[in-house]
PDB file of C-alpha atoms in Angstrom:
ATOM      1  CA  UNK A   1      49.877  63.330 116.547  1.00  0.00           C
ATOM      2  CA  UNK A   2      52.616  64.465 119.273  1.00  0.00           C
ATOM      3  CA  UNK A   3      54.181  61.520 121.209  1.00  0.00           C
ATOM      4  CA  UNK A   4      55.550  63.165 124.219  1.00  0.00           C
ATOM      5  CA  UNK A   5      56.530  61.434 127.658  1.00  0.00           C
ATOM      6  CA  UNK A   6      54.976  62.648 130.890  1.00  0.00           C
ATOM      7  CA  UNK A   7      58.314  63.792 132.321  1.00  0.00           C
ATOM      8  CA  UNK A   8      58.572  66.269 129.565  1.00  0.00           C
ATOM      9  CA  UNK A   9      55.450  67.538 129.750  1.00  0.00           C
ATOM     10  CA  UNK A  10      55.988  68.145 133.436  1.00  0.00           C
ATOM     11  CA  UNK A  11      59.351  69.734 132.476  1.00  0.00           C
ATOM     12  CA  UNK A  12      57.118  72.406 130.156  1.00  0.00           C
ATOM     13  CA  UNK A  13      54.602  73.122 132.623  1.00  0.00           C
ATOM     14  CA  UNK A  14      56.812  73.780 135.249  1.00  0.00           C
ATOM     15  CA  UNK A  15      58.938  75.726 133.443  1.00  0.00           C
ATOM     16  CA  UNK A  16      55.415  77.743 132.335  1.00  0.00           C
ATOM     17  CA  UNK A  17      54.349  78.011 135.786  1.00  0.00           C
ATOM     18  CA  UNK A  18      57.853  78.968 137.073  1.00  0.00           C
ATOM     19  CA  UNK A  19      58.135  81.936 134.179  1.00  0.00           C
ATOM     20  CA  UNK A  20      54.500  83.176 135.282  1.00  0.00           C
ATOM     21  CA  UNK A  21      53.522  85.980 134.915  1.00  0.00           C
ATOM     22  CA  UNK A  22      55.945  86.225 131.706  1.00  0.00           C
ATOM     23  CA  UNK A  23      55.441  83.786 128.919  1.00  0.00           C
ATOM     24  CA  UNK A  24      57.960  80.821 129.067  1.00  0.00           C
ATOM     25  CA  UNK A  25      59.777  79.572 125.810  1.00  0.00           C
ATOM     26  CA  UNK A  26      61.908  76.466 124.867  1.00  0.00           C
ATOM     27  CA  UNK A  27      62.373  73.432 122.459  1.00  0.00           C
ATOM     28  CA  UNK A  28      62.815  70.001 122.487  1.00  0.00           C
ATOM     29  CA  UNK A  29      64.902  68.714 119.870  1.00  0.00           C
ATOM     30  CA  UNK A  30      65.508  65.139 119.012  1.00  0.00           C
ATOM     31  CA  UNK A  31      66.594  62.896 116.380  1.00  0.00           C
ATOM     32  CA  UNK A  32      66.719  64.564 112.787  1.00  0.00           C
ATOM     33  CA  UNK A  33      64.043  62.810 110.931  1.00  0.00           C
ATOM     34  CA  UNK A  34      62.227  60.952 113.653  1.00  0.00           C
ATOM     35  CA  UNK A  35      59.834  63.427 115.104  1.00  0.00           C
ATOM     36  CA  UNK A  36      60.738  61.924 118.813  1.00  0.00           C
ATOM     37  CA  UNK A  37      61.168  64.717 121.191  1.00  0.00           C
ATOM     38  CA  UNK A  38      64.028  64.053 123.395  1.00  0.00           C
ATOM     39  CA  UNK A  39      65.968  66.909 125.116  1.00  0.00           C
ATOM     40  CA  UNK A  40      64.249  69.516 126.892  1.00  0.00           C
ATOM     41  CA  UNK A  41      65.542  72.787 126.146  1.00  0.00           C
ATOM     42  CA  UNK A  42      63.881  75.690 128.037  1.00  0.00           C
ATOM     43  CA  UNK A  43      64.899  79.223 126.636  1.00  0.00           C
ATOM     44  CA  UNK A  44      65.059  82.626 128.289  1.00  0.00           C
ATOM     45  CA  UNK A  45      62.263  84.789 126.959  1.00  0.00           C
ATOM     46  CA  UNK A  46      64.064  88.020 125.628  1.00  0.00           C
ATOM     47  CA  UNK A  47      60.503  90.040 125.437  1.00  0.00           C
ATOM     48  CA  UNK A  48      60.150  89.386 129.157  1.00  0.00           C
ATOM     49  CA  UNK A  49      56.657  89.928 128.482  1.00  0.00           C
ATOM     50  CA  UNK A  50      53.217  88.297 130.009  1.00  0.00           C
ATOM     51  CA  UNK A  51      51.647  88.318 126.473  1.00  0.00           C
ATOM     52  CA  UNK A  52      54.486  87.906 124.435  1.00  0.00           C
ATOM     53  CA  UNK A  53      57.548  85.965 123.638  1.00  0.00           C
ATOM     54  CA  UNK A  54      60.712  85.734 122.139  1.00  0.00           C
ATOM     55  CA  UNK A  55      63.732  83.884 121.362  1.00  0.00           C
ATOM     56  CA  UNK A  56      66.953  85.560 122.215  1.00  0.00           C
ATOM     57  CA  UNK A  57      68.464  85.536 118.557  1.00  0.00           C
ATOM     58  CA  UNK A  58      72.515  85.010 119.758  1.00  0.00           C
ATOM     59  CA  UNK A  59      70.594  82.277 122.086  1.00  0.00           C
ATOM     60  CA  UNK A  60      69.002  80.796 118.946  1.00  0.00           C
ATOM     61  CA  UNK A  61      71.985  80.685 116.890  1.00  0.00           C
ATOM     62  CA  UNK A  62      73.640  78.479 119.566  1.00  0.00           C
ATOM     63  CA  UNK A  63      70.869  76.378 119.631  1.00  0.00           C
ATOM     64  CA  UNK A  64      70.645  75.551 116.299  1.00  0.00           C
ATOM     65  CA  UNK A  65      74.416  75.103 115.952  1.00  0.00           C
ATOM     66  CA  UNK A  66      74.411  72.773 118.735  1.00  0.00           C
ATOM     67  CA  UNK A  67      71.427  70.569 117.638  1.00  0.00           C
ATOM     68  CA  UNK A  68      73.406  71.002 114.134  1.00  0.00           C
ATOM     69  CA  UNK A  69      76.731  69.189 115.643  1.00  0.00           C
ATOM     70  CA  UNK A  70      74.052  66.588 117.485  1.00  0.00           C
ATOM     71  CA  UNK A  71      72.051  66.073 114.050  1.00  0.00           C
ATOM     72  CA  UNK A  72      69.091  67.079 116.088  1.00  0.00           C
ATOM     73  CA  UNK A  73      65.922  69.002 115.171  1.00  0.00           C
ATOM     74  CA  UNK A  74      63.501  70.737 116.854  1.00  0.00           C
ATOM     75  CA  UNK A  75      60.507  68.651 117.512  1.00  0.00           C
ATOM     76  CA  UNK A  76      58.699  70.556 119.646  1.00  0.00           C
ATOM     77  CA  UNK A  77      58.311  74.255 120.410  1.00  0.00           C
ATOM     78  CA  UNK A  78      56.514  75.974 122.943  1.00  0.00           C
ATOM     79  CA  UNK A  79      55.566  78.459 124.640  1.00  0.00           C
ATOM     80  CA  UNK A  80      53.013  79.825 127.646  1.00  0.00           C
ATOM     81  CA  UNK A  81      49.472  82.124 127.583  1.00  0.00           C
ATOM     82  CA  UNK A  82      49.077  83.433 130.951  1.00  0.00           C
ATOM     83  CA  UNK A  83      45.917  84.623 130.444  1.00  0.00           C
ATOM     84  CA  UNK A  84      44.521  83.123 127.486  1.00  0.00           C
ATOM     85  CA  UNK A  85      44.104  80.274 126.484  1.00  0.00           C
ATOM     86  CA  UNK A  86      46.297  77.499 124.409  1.00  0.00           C
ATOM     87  CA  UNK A  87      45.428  78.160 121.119  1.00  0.00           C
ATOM     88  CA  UNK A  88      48.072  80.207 118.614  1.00  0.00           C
ATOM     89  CA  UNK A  89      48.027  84.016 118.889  1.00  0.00           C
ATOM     90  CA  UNK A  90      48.291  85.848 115.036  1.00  0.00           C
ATOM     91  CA  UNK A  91      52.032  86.599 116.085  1.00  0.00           C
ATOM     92  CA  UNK A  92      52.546  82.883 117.488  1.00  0.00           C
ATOM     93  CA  UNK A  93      51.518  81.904 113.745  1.00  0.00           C
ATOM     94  CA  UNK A  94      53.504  84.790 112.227  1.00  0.00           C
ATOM     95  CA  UNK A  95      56.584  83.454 114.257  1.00  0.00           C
ATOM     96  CA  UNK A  96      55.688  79.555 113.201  1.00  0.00           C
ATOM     97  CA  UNK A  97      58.459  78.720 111.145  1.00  0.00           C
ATOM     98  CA  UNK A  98      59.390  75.265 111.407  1.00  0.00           C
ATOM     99  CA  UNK A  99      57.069  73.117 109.054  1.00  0.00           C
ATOM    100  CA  UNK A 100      58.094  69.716 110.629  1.00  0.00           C
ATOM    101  CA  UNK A 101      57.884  70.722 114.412  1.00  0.00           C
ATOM    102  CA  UNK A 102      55.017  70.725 116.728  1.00  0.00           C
ATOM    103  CA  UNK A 103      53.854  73.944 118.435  1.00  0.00           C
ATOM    104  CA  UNK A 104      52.909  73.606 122.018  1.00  0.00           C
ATOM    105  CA  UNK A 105      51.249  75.697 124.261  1.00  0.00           C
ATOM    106  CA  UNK A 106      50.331  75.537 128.041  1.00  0.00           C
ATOM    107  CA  UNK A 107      48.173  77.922 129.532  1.00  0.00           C
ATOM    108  CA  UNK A 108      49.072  79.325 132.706  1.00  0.00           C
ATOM    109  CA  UNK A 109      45.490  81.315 133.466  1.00  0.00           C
ATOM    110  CA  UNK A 110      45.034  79.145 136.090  1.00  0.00           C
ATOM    111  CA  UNK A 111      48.280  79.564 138.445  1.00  0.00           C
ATOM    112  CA  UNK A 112      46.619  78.340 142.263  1.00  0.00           C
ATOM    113  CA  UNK A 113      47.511  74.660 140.806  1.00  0.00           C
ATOM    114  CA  UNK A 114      44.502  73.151 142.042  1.00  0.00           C
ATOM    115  CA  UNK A 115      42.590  73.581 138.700  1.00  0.00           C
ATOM    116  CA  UNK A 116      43.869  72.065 135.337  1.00  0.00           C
ATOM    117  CA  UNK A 117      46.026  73.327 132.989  1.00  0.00           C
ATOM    118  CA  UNK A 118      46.005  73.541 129.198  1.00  0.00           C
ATOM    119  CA  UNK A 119      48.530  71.443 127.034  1.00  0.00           C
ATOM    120  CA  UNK A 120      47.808  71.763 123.736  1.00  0.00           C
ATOM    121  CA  UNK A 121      49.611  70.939 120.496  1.00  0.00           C
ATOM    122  CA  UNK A 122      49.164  72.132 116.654  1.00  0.00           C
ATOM    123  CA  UNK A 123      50.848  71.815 113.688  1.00  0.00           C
ATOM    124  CA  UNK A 124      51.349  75.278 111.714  1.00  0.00           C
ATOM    125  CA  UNK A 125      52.369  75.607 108.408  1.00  0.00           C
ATOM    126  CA  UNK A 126      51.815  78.233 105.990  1.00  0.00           C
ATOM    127  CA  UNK A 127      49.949  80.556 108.359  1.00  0.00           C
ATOM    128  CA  UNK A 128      46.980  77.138 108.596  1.00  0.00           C
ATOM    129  CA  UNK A 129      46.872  75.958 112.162  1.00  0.00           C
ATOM    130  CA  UNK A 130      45.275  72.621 112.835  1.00  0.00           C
ATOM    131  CA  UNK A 131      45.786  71.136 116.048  1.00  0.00           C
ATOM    132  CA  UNK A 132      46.903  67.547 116.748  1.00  0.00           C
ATOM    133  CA  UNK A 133      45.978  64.600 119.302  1.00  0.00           C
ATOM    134  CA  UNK A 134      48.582  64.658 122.157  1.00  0.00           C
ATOM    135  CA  UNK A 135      49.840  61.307 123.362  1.00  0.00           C
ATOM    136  CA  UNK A 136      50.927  61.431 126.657  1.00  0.00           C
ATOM    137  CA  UNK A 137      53.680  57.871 127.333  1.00  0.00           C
ATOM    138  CA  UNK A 138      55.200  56.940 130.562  1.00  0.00           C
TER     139      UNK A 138
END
């Protein structure tokens, strides 16, 4: 199960909604070992691309060397569909290459805000996806 706080999960979905019509991409790293997402992390999406994402690899780098000197992980990582919805493309599982972390998408199909959103969470490891309970805490 995911234990995220509401402010992140605001923090993704605007950050999805403010990206539209490109997919939005980011992390949340926290505490090595814990699992508790803590820093928000949004990243630029190199693809620029409305069905497709990536991480900018001198961009990644960074990250990782910065959540290295922080002994931080990353927790969560997500991304936006903009006109599917939130459920792992084959490339989102070919790309899935954190065991530990939890994969989060938001669908952005619906972009007038007055209709819900998806937020959805799996696990994916070893090309199996299984998605997870989200708990949502103030």
């Amino acid at each position: 199960m995911l234990k995220i706080s509401q402010s992140l999960v605001d923090q993704i979905v605007e950050h999805a909604r403010k990206d539209h019509p490109d997919e939005a991409c980011g992390v949340i790293a926290g505490p090595v070992g814990e699992g508790r997402p803590e820093r928000f992390i949004p990243m630029l999406n190199a693809a620029r691309s409305p069905t497709f994402y990536e991480f900018d690899s001198s961009d990644l780098l960074k990250l990782y060397r910065e959540m290295d000197d922080r002994d931080e992980e990353p927790v969560v990582i997500y991304h936006s569909h903009t006109a599917t919805e939130a459920y792992p493309s084959r490339t989102d599982v070919t790309y899935a290459n954190e065991p530990n972390a939890h994969y989060v998408l938001v669908s952005t199909a619906d972009t007038d805000d007055a209709g819900p959103f998806q937020f959805r969470s799996y696990r994916i490891v070893e090309g199996e996806i299984t998605e997870e309970e989200v708990e949502i805490t103030a």
